[in-house]
Coordinates of C-alpha atoms in Angstrom, one line a residue:
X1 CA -24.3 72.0 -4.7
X2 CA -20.7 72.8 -4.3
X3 CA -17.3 70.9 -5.1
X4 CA -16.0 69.9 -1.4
X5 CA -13.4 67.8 -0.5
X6 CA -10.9 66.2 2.6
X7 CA -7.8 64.8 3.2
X8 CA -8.7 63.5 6.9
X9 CA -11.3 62.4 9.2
X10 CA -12.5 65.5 9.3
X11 CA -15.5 67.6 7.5
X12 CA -14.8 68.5 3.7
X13 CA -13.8 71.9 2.7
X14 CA -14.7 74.2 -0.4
X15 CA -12.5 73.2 -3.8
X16 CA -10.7 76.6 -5.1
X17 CA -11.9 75.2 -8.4
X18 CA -15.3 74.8 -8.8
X19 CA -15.7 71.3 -11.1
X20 CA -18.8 69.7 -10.8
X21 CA -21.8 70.8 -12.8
X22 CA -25.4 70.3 -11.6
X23 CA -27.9 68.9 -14.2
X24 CA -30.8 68.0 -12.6
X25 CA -32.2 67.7 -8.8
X26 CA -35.7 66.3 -7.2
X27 CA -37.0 64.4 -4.4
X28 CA -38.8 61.1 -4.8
X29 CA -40.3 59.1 -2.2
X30 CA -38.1 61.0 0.7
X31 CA -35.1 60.4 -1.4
X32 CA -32.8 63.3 -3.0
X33 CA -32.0 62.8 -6.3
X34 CA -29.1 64.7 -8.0
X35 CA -27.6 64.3 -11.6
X36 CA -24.2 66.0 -12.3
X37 CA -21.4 66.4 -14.6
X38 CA -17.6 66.3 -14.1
X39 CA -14.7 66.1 -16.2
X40 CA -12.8 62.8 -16.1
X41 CA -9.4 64.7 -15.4
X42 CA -10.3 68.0 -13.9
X43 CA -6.5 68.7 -13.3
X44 CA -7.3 70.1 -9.8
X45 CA -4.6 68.3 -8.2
X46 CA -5.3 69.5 -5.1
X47 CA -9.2 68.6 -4.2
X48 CA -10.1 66.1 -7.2
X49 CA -8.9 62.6 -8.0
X50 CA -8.7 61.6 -11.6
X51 CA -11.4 58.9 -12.8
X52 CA -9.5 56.4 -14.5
X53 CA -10.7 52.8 -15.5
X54 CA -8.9 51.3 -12.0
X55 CA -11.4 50.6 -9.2
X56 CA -12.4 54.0 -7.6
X57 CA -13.2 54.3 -3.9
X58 CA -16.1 56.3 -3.2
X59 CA -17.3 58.0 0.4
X60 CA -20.6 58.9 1.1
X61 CA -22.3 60.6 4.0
X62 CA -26.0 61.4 4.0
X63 CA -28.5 62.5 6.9
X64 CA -32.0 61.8 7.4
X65 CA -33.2 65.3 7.8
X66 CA -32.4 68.4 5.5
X67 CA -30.1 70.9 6.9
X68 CA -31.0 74.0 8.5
X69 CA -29.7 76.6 5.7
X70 CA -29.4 79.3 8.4
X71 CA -26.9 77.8 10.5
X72 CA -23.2 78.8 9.9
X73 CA -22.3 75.2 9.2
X74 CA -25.5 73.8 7.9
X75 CA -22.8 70.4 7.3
X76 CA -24.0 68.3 9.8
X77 CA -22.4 65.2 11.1
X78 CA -24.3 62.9 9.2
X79 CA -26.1 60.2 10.7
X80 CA -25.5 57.7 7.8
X81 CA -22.1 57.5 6.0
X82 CA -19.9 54.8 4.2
X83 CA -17.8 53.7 1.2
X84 CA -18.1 51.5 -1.9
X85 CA -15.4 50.7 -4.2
X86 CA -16.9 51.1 -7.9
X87 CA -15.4 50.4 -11.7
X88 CA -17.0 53.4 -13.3
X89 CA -15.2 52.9 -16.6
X90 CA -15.5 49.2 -17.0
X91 CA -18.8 48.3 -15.8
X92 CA -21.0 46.0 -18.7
X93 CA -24.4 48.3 -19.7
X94 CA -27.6 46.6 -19.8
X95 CA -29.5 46.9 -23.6
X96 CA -31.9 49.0 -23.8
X97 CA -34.4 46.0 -23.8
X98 CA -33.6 42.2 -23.6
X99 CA -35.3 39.8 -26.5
X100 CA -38.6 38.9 -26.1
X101 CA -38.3 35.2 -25.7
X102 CA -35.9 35.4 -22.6
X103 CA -36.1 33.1 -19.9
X104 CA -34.2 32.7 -16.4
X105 CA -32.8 29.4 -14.7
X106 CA -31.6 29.3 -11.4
X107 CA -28.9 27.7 -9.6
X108 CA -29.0 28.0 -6.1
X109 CA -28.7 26.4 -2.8
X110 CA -31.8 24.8 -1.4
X111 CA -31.7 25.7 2.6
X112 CA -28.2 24.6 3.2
X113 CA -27.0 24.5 6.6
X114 CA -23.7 26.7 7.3
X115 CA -22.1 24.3 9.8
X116 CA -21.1 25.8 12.9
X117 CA -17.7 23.7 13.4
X118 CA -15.8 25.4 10.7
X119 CA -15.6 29.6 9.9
X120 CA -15.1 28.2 6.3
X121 CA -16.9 25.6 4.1
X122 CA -17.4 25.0 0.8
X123 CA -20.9 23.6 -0.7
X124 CA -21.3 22.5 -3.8
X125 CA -25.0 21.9 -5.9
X126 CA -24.9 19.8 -8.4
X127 CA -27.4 20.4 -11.5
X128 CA -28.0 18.3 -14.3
X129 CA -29.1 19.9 -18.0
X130 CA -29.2 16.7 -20.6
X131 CA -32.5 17.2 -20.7
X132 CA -31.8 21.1 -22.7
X133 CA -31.3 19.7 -26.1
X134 CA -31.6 22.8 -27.4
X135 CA -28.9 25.5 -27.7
X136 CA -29.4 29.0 -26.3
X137 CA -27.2 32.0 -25.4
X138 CA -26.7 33.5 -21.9
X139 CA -26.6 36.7 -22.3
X140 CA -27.3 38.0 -18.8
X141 CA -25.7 36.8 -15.4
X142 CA -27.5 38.2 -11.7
X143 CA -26.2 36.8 -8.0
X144 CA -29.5 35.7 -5.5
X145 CA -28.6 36.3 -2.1
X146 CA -31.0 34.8 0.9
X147 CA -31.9 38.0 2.8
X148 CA -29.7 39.0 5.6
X149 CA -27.1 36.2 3.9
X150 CA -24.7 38.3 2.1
X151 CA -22.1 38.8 4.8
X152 CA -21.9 35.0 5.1
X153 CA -21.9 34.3 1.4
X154 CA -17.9 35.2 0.7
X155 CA -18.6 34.0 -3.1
X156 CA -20.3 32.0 -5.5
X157 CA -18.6 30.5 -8.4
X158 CA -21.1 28.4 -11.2
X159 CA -19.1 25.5 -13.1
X160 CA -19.9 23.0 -16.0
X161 CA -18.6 20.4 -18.0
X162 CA -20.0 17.5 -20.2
X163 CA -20.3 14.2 -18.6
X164 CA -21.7 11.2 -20.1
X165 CA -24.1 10.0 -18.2
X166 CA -24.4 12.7 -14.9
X167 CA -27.0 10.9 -13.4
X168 CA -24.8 7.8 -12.3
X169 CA -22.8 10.2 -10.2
X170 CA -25.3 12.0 -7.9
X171 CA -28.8 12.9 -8.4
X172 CA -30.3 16.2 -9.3
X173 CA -29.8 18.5 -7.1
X174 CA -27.7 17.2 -4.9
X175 CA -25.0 18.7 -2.2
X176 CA -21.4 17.9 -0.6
X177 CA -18.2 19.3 0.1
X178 CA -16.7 20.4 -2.8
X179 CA -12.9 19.1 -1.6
X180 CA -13.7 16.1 0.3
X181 CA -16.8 14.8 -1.2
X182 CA -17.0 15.4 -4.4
X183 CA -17.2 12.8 -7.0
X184 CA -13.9 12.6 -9.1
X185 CA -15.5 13.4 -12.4
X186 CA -17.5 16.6 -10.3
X187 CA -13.8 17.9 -9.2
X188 CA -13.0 18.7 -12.9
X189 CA -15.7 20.1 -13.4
X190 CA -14.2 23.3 -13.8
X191 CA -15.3 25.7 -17.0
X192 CA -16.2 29.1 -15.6
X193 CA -20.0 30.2 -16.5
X194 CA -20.8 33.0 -13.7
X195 CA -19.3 34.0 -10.3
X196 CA -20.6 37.1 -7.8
X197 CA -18.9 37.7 -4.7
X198 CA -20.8 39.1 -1.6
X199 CA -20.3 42.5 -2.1
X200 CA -20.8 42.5 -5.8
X201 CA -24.6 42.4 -6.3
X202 CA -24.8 43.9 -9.7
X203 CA -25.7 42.0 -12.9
X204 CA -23.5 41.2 -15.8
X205 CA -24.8 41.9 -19.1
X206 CA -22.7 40.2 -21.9
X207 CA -22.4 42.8 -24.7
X208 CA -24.8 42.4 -27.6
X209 CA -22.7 40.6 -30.0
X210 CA -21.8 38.1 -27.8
X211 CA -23.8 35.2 -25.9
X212 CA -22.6 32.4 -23.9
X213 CA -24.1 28.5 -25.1
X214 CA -26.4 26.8 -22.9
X215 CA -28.0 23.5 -24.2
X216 CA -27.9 21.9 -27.4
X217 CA -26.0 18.5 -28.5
X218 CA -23.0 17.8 -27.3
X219 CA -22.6 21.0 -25.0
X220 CA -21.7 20.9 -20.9
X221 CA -24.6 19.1 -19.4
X222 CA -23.4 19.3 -15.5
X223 CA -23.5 22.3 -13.8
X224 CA -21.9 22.6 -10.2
X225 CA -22.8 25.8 -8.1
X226 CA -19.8 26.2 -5.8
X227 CA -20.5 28.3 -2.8
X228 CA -17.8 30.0 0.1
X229 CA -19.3 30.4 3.1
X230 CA -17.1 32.2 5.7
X231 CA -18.9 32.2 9.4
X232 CA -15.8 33.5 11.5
X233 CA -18.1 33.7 14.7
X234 CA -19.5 30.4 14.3
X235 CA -23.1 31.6 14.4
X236 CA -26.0 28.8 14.9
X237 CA -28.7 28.5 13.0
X238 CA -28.0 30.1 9.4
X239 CA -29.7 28.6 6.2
X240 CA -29.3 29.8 3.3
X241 CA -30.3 29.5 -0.7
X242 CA -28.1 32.0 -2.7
X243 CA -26.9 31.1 -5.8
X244 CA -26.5 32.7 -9.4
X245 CA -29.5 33.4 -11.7
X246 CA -28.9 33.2 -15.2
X247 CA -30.8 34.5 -18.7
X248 CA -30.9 33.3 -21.8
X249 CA -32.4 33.5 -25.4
X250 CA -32.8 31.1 -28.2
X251 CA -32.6 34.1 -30.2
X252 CA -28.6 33.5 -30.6
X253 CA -26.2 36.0 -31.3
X254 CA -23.1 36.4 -33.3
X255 CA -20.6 34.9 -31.6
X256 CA -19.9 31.8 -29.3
X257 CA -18.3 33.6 -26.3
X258 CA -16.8 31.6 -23.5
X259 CA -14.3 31.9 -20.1
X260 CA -10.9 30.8 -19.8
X261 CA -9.8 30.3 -16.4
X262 CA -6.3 31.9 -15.7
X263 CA -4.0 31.9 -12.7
X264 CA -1.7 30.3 -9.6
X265 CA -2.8 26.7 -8.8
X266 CA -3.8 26.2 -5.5
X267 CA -2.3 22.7 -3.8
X268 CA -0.5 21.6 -0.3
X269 CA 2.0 20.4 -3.0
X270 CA 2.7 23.9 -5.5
X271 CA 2.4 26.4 -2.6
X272 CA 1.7 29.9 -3.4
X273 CA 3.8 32.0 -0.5
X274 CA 3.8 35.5 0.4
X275 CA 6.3 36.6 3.0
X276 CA 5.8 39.3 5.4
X277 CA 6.3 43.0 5.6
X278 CA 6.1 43.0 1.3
X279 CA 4.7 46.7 0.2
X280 CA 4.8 45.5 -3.2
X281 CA 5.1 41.5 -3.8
X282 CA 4.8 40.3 -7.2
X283 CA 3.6 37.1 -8.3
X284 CA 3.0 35.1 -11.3
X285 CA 0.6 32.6 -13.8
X286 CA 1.3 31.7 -17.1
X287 CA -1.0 30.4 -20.0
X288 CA 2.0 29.2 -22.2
X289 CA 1.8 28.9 -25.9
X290 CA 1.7 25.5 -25.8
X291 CA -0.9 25.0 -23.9
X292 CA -3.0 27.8 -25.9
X293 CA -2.0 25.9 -29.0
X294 CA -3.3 22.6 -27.2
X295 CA -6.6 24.8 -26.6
X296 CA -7.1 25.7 -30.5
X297 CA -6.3 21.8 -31.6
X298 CA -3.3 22.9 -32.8
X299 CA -4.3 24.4 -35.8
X300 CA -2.2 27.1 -37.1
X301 CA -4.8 28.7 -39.1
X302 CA -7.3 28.7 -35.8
X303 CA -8.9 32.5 -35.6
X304 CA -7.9 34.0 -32.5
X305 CA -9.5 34.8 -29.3
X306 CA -10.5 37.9 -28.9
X307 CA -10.5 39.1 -26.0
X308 CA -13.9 41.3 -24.5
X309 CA -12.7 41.5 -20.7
X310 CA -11.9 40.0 -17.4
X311 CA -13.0 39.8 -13.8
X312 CA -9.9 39.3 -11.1
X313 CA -10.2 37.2 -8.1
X314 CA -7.8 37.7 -5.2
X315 CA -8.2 38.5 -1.3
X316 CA -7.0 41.4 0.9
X317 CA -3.6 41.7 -0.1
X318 CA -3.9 42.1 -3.6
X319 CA -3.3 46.0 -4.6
X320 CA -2.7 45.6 -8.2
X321 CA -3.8 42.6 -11.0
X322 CA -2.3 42.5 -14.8
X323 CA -3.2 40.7 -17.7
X324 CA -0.5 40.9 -19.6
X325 CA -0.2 39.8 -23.5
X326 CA 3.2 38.5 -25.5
X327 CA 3.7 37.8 -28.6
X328 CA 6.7 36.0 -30.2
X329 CA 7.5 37.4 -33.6
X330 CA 8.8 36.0 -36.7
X331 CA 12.2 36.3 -35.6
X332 CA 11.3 34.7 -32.3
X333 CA 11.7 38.0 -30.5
X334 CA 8.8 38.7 -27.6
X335 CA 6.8 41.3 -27.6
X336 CA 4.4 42.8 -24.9
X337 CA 0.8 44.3 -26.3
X338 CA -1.3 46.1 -24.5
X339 CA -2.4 44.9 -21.2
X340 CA -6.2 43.0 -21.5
X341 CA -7.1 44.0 -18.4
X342 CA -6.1 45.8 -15.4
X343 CA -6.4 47.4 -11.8
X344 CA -4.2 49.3 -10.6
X345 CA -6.2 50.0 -7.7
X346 CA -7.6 46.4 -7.2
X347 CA -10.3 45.8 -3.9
X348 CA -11.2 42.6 -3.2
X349 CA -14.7 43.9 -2.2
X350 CA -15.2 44.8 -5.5
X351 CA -14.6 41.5 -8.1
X352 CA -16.7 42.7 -11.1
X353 CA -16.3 42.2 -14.9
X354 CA -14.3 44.7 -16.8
X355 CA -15.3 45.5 -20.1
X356 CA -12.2 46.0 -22.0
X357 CA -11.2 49.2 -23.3
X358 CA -10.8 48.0 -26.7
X359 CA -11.0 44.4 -28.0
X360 CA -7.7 42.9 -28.7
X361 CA -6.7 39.1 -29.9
X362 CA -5.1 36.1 -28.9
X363 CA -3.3 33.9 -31.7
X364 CA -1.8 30.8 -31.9
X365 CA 1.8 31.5 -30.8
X366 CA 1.1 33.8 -27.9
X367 CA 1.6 33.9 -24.3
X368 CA -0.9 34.8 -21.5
X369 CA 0.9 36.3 -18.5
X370 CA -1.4 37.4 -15.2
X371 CA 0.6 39.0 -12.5
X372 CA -0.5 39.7 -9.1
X373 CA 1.2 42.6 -7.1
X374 CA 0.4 42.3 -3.0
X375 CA 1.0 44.4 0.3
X376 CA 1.9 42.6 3.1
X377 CA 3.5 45.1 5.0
X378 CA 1.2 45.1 7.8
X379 CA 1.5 41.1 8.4
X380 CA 3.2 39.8 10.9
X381 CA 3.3 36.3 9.5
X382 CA 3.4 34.1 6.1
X383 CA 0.5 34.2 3.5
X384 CA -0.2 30.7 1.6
X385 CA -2.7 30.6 -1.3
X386 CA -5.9 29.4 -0.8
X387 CA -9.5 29.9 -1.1
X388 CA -10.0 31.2 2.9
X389 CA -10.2 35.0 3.1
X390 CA -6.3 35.0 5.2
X391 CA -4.9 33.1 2.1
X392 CA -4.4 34.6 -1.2
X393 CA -5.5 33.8 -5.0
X394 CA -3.7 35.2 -8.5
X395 CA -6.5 34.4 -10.5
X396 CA -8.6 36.1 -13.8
X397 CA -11.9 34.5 -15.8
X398 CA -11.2 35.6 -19.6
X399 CA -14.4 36.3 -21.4
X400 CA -13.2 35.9 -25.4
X401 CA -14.9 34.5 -28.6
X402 CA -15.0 32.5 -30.7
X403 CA -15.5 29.6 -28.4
X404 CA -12.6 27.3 -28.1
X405 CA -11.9 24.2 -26.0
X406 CA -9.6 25.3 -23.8
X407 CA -11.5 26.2 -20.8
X408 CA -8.6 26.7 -17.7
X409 CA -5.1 27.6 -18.0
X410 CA -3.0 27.0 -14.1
X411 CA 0.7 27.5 -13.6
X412 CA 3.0 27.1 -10.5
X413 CA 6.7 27.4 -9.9
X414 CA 9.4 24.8 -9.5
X415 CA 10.9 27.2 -7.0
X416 CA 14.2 25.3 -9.1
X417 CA 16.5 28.5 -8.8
X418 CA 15.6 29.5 -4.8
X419 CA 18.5 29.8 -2.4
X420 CA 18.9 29.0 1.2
X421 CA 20.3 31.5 3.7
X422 CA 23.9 31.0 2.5
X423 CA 23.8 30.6 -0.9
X424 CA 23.1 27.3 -1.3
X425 CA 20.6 25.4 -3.7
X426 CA 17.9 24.3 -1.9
X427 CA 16.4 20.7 -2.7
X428 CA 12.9 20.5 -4.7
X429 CA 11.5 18.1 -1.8
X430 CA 13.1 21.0 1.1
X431 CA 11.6 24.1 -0.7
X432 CA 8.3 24.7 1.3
X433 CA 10.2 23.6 5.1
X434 CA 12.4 26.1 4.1
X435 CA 9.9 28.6 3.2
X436 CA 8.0 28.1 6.2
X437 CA 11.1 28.0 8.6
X438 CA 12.8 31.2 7.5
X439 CA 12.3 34.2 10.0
X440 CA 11.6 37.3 7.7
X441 CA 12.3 40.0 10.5
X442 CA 15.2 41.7 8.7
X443 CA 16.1 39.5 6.2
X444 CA 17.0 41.1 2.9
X445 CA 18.7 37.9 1.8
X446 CA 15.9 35.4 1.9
X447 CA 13.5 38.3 0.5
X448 CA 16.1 39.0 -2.5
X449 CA 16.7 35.2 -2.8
X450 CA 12.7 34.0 -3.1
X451 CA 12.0 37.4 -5.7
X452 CA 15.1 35.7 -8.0
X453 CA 13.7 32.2 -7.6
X454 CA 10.1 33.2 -8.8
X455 CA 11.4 35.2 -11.7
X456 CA 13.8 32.6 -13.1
X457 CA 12.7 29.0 -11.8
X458 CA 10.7 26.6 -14.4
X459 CA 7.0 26.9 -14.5
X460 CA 4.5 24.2 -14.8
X461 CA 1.2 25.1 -16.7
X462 CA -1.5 22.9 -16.7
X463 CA -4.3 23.1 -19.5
X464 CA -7.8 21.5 -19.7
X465 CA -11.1 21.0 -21.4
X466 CA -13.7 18.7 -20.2
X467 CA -15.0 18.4 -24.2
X468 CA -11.8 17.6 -25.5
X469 CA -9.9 13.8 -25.4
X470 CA -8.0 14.1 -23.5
X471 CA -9.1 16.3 -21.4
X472 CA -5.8 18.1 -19.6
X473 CA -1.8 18.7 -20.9
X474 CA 1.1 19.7 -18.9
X475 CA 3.5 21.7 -20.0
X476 CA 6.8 23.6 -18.6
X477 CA 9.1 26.4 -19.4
X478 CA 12.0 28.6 -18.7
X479 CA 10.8 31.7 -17.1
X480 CA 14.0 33.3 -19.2
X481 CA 13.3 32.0 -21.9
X482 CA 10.6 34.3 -22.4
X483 CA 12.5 37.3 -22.4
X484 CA 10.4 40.3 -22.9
X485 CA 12.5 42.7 -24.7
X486 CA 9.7 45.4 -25.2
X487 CA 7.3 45.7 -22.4
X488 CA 4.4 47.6 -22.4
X489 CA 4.4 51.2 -21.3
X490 CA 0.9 52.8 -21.0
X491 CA 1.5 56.1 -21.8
X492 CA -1.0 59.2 -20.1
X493 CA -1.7 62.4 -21.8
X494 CA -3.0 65.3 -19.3
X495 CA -4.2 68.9 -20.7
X496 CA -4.4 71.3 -17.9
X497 CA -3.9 75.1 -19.2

């Protein structure tokens, strides 16, 4: 084996440096198996990319018959090739065995129908758990796709919240439109559990000190399995029962972990909007102090979260996701911490958990900042957020412990400071005509004047817990009032003799 690489469609050529070590080789089963070393930072800037903890892009090209060695270019066009974006420094590790006593539940679809009229439609599942009065820890998440499904199945997303009596809402089991049928109760039903998306089939182990609760008095008894199904050529005929499998033990462990639900809220009425031709477009959500004080029952001596990682969600566009962390000293000074998670290379093929690098917490007078950086240079038109693949989404599920009742954490802008064409205020009822009306074909002055209004407008955060009385706040701030006077600087060391 040799250290090859390429810069175009075209076949790879030897490295000058020599970088990757073979370990170990064999064939199994007609399958060529090889184990290999390489340095994370080879400093061969010219044929090797640094690993870093952002999502990597890997090629791959394979044939189905072994090379003829005596040929001068025994490199073949290979009959099978591809790529795969991968998080090979975040990725959760399974344990080297999981308790004895585990068990599985599943949530899934029972042989739902895609419709044919719409390329997008959203099914919820309701499941009811009042039965489980006994508490357990998840401690291992896995998607379940129908075969031949995945490419249909955009994501899955699994919900829950404690109602009082779920039964005199739907039955068991039941299914419906999760926007225009669902129950009112069912559409705040909105505390994180699981989510895989269709091209991220591997399972989530939650790290060994940690286990989400399932069961037991007083916990989330109604569980709602939300599923995107995107069918953009209307094919007949597709039924499907995907879902999300879960595993759990009664044999708890140390700490009550949980999700907190982060990012832009997505309404015809607080419009996300990205204009065209952006290479670098930055948005914004905010979990405010208030609301993270609301969230710890306002207890100044509440422990912290601590924070173990975070999975983005976001479509096409998105090139670049932040979780940023401030804190607001004594002398009411902010300062930024290191960042809880991020990609700098974000795909929205690949949405998987990342483990953080190190643990970090959350206390009582902090602020939660996640910001979204897109690339719309190649659209010819406006991008609105939304849950369809053309919109866009600015979101991130928290995993933290100790438990607390906060459970989501939404902001949107008051667009209060954006400017029309000529300077002039533009009217809080007039803001999203106005987006929608402007022609962004060379114009710098409605591009410069939207960047200023999300920057410095009021935000609106919204708060909830569906265990808590009552069970949402609403808060607002002054984007400048959280003045950042020391942001965060990552700083990269590189040894290359």
């Amino acid at each position: 084996m040799e250290d090859y690489h390429t810069e175009r469609y075209e076949a790879p050529t030897v490295d000058s440096s020599q970088d990757w070590l073979v370990d170990y080789g064999y064939e199994e089963a007609g399958w060529t198996v090889l184990g290999f070393t390489r340095a994370l930072d080879t400093c061969d800037t010219l044929g090797d990319f640094k690993i870093t903890r952002d999502t990597q892009r890997l090629i791959y090209a394979y044939h189905t018959e072994d090379p003829d060695v005596t040929s001068p270019n025994p490199l073949i066009r290979h009959t099978v090739r591809g790529r795969k974006s991968v998080s090979l420094m975040t990725t959760s590790h399974p344990p080297a065995e999981l308790p004895i006593d585990s068990s599985v539940i599943d949530f899934t679809n029972d042989n739902f129908s895609i419709p044919v009229a719409n390329t997008s439609t959203y099914n919820c599942r309701l499941f009811d758990l009042s039965d489980v009065n006994v508490k357990y820890h998840i401690i291992k998440m896995s998607p379940v796709f129908s075969p031949g499904m995945e490419q249909y199945v955009d994501h899955m997303v699994l919900y829950r919240c404690r109602i009082a009596d779920p039964a005199s809402l739907l039955v068991n089991g039941a299914s419906f439109n999760c926007f225009s049928d669902a129950p009112d109760h069912v559409q705040f039903c909105r505390e994180h559990v699981a989510s895989f998306g269709h091209r991220n089939k591997e399972d989530f182990y939650l790290p060994e000190d940690v286990g989400i609760p399932i069961g037991g008095t007083g916990e989330s008894n109604l569980y709602v399995l939300a599923t995107h199904y995107v069918n953009e050529l209307q094919t007949p005929n597709l039924v499907d029962s995907s879902g999300i499998q879960l595993t759990y033990t009664a044999d708890l462990r140390t700490n009550d972990a949980a999700f907190l639900s982060m990012g832009n809220i997505i309404s015809p009425n607080w419009l996300q909007y990205i204009p065209p031709g952006e290479p670098s477009f930055q948005q914004r959500a905010y979990c405010s102090e208030r609301c993270i004080q609301w969230g710890m029952n306002s207890t100044q001596n509440a422990l912290p979260m601590t924070v173990v990682g975070a999975k983005f969600h976001s479509h096409d566009l998105a090139t670049e996701m932040k979780l940023r962390h401030v804190t607001k000293t004594s002398s009411g000074a902010y300062v930024e911490n290191p960042w809880l998670a991020y990609d700098g290379a974000f795909d929205s093929d690949q949405q998987a958990f990342r483990v953080a690098e190190k643990r970090r917490n959350v206390s009582f007078t902090d602020h939660l900042m996640l910001e979204c950086t897109y690339d719309s240079s190649t659209r010819g038109f406006p991008t609105l957020g939304g849950w369809h693949p053309d919109n866009e989404l600015c979101r991130a599920y928290v995993l933290y412990y100790p438990r607390k009742m906060l459970e989501g954490c939404m902001s949107w802008s008051n667009y209060d400071q954006l400017r029309n064409q000529i300077g002039q205020p533009v009217n809080g009822s007039d803001v999203f005509n106005t987006l929608l009306a402007t022609d962004w074909s060379n114009n710098n002055v409605m591009r410069v004047n939207l960047k200023h209004a999300l920057q410095n407008s009021i935000e609106n955060a919204q708060c909830w817990s569906s265990r808590q009385d009552p069970s949402y706040a609403v808060d607002w701030f002054q984007q400048t009032d959280i003045t950042i006077q020391t942001p965060y600087q990552p700083t990269e060391t590189r040894t290359c003799v």
